[in-house]
Coordinates of C-alpha atoms in Angstrom, one line a residue:
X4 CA -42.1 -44.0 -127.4
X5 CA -39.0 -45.3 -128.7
X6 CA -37.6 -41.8 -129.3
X7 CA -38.4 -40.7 -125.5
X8 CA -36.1 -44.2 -124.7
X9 CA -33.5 -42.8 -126.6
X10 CA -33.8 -39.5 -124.8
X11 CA -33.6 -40.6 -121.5
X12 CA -30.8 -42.8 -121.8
X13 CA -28.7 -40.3 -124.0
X14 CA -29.5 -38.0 -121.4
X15 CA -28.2 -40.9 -118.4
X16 CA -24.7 -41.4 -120.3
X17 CA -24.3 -37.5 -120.9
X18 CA -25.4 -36.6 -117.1
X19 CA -22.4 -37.3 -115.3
X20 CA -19.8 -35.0 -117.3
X21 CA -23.1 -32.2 -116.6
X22 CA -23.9 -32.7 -113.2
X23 CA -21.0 -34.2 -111.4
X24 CA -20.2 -32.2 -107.9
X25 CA -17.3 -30.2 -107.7
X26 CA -14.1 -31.9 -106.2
X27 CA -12.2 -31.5 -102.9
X28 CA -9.6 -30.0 -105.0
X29 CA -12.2 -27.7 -107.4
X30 CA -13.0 -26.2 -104.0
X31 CA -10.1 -25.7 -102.8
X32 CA -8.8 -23.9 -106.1
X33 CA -12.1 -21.9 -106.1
X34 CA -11.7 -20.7 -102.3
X35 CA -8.1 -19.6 -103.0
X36 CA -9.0 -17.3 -106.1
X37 CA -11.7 -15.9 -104.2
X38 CA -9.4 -15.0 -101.4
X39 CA -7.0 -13.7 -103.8
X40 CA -9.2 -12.0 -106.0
X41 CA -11.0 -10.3 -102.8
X42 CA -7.6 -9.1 -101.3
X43 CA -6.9 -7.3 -105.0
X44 CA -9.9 -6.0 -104.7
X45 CA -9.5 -4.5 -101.5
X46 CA -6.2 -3.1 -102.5
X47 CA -7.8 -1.1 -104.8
X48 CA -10.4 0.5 -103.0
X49 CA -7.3 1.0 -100.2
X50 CA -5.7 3.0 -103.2
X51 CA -8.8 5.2 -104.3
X52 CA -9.4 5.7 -100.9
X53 CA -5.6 7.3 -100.4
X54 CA -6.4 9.3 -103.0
X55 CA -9.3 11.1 -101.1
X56 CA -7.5 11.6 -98.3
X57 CA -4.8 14.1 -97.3
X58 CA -1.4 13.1 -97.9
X59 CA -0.8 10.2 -95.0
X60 CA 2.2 10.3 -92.3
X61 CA 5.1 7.8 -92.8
X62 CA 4.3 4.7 -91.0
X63 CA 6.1 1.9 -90.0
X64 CA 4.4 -1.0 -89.2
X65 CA 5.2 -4.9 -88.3
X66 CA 2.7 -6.9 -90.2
X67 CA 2.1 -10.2 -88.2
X68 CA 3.4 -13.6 -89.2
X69 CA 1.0 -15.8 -91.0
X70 CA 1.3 -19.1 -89.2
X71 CA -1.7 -20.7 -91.3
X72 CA -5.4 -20.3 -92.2
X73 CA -6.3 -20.4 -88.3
X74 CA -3.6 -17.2 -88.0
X75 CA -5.3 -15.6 -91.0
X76 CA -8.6 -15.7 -89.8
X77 CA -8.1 -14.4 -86.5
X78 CA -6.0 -11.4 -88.2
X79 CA -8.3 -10.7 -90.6
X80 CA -11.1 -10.9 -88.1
X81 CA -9.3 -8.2 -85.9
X82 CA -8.4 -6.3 -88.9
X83 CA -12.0 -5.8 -89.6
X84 CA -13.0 -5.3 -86.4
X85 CA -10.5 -1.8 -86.3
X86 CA -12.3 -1.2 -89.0
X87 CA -15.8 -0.9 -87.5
X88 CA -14.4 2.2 -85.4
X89 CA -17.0 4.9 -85.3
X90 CA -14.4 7.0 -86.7
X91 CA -13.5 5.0 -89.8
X92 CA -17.1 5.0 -91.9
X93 CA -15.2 5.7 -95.2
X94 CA -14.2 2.4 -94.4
X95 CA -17.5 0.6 -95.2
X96 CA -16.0 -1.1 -98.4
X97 CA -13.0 -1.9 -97.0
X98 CA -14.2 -3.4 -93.9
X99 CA -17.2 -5.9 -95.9
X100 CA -14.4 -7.0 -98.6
X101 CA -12.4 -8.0 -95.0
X102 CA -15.1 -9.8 -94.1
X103 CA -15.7 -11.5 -97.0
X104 CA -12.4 -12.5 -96.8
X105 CA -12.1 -13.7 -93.2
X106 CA -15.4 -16.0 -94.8
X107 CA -13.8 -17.6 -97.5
X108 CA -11.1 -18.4 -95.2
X109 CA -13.2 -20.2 -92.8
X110 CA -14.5 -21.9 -95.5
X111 CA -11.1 -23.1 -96.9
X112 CA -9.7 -24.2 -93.2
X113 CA -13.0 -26.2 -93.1
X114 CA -12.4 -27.7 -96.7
X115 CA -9.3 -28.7 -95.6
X116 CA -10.0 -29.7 -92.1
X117 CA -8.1 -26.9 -90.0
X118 CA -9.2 -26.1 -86.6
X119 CA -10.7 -22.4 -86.5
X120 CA -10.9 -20.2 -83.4
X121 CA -14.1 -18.2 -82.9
X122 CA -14.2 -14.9 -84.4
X123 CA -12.9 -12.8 -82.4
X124 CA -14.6 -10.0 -80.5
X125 CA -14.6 -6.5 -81.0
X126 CA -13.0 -4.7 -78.5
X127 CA -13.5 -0.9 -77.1
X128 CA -9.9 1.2 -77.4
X129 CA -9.0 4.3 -76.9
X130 CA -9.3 6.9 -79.9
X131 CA -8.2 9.6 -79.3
X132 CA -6.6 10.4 -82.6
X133 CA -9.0 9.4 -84.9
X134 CA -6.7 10.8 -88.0
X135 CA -4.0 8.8 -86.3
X136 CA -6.1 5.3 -86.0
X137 CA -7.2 6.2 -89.2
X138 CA -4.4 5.8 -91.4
X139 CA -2.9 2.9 -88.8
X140 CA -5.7 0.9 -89.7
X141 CA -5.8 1.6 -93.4
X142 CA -2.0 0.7 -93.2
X143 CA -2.4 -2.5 -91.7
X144 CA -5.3 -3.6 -93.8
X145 CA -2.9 -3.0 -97.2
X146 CA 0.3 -4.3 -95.5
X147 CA -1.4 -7.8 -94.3
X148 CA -3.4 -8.3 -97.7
X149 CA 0.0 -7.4 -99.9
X150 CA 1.5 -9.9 -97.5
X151 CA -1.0 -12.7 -98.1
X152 CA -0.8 -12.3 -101.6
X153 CA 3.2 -12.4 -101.4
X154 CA 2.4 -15.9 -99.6
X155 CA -0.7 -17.1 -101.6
X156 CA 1.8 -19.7 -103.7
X157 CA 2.6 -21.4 -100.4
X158 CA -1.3 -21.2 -99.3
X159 CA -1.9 -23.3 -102.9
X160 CA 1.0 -25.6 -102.3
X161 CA 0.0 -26.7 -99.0
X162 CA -3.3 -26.9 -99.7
X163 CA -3.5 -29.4 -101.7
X164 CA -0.8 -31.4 -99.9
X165 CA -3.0 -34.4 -98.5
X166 CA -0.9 -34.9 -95.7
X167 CA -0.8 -32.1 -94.1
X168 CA -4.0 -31.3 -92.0
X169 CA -3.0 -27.9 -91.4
X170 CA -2.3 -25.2 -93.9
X171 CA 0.9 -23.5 -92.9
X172 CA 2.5 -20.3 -94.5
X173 CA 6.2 -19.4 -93.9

């Protein structure tokens, strides 16, 4: 009997190093290497897909400012809806790694109490060039993740500055 004592309260003073819950902070450092690790990710299938497909026009593109997390999620939620075109199925990869994305980013404006808009909806445009809106889209997608990982030091900073409700990226 004594030896189960000494069990349980060895096991009571070890416990709390074992099973304490994961901070506001761990979370916050575990959403942001998700998000970056995800965009990397992406960036790589974006390359192996290039390499499967003929030789892509020059394109210039604007990529959009990122305001914050809300900003983010809404551009990567219309980012992945261009990618659910009928005419962009080699996309598949691309467009779930997006979406995983646009998840962990709700999640962190949550963690850090940011107001998120609703996903937005997918709307029906006009293709028709599919090659065209094909490597537009692809373009976009590697622009605005290269960009976010440009900006992911200001993401971390402002994260974890308590007094700033909203994440903000300049």
């Amino acid at each position: 009997m004594r030896i189960l004592l000494d069990f349980v309260l060895v096991s009571l003073a070890v416990a709390p190093w074992y099973t304490s819950l994961p901070t506001k902070g761990d979370s916050i450092r575990s959403s942001i290497n998700s998000i970056t690790n995800i965009a990397q990710i992406t960036l790589v299938h974006i390359k192996t897909l290039r390499t499967k497909l003929p030789v892509a026009p020059h394109l210039v593109l604007i990529t959009p400012s990122i305001e914050g997390l809300t900003s983010i999620s809404r551009d990567l939620g219309l980012l992945e809806n261009e990618l659910q075109s009928p005419f962009t199925e080699l996309f598949s990869q691309i467009q779930a790694d997006v979406s995983s994305m646009e998840g962990r980013v709700r999640g962190l404006a949550m963690t850090v109490d940011c107001a998120i808009q609703p996903r937005p909806k997918g709307e029906a445009t006009d293709h028709s060039f599919p090659d065209s809106h094909l490597y537009v889209t692809l373009t976009k997608v590697q622009l605005y993740l290269e960009y976010i990982l440009l900006n992911m030091d200001k993401l971390k900073s402002l994260a974890f500055d308590n007094k700033t409700p909203t994440v903000h990226l300049h």
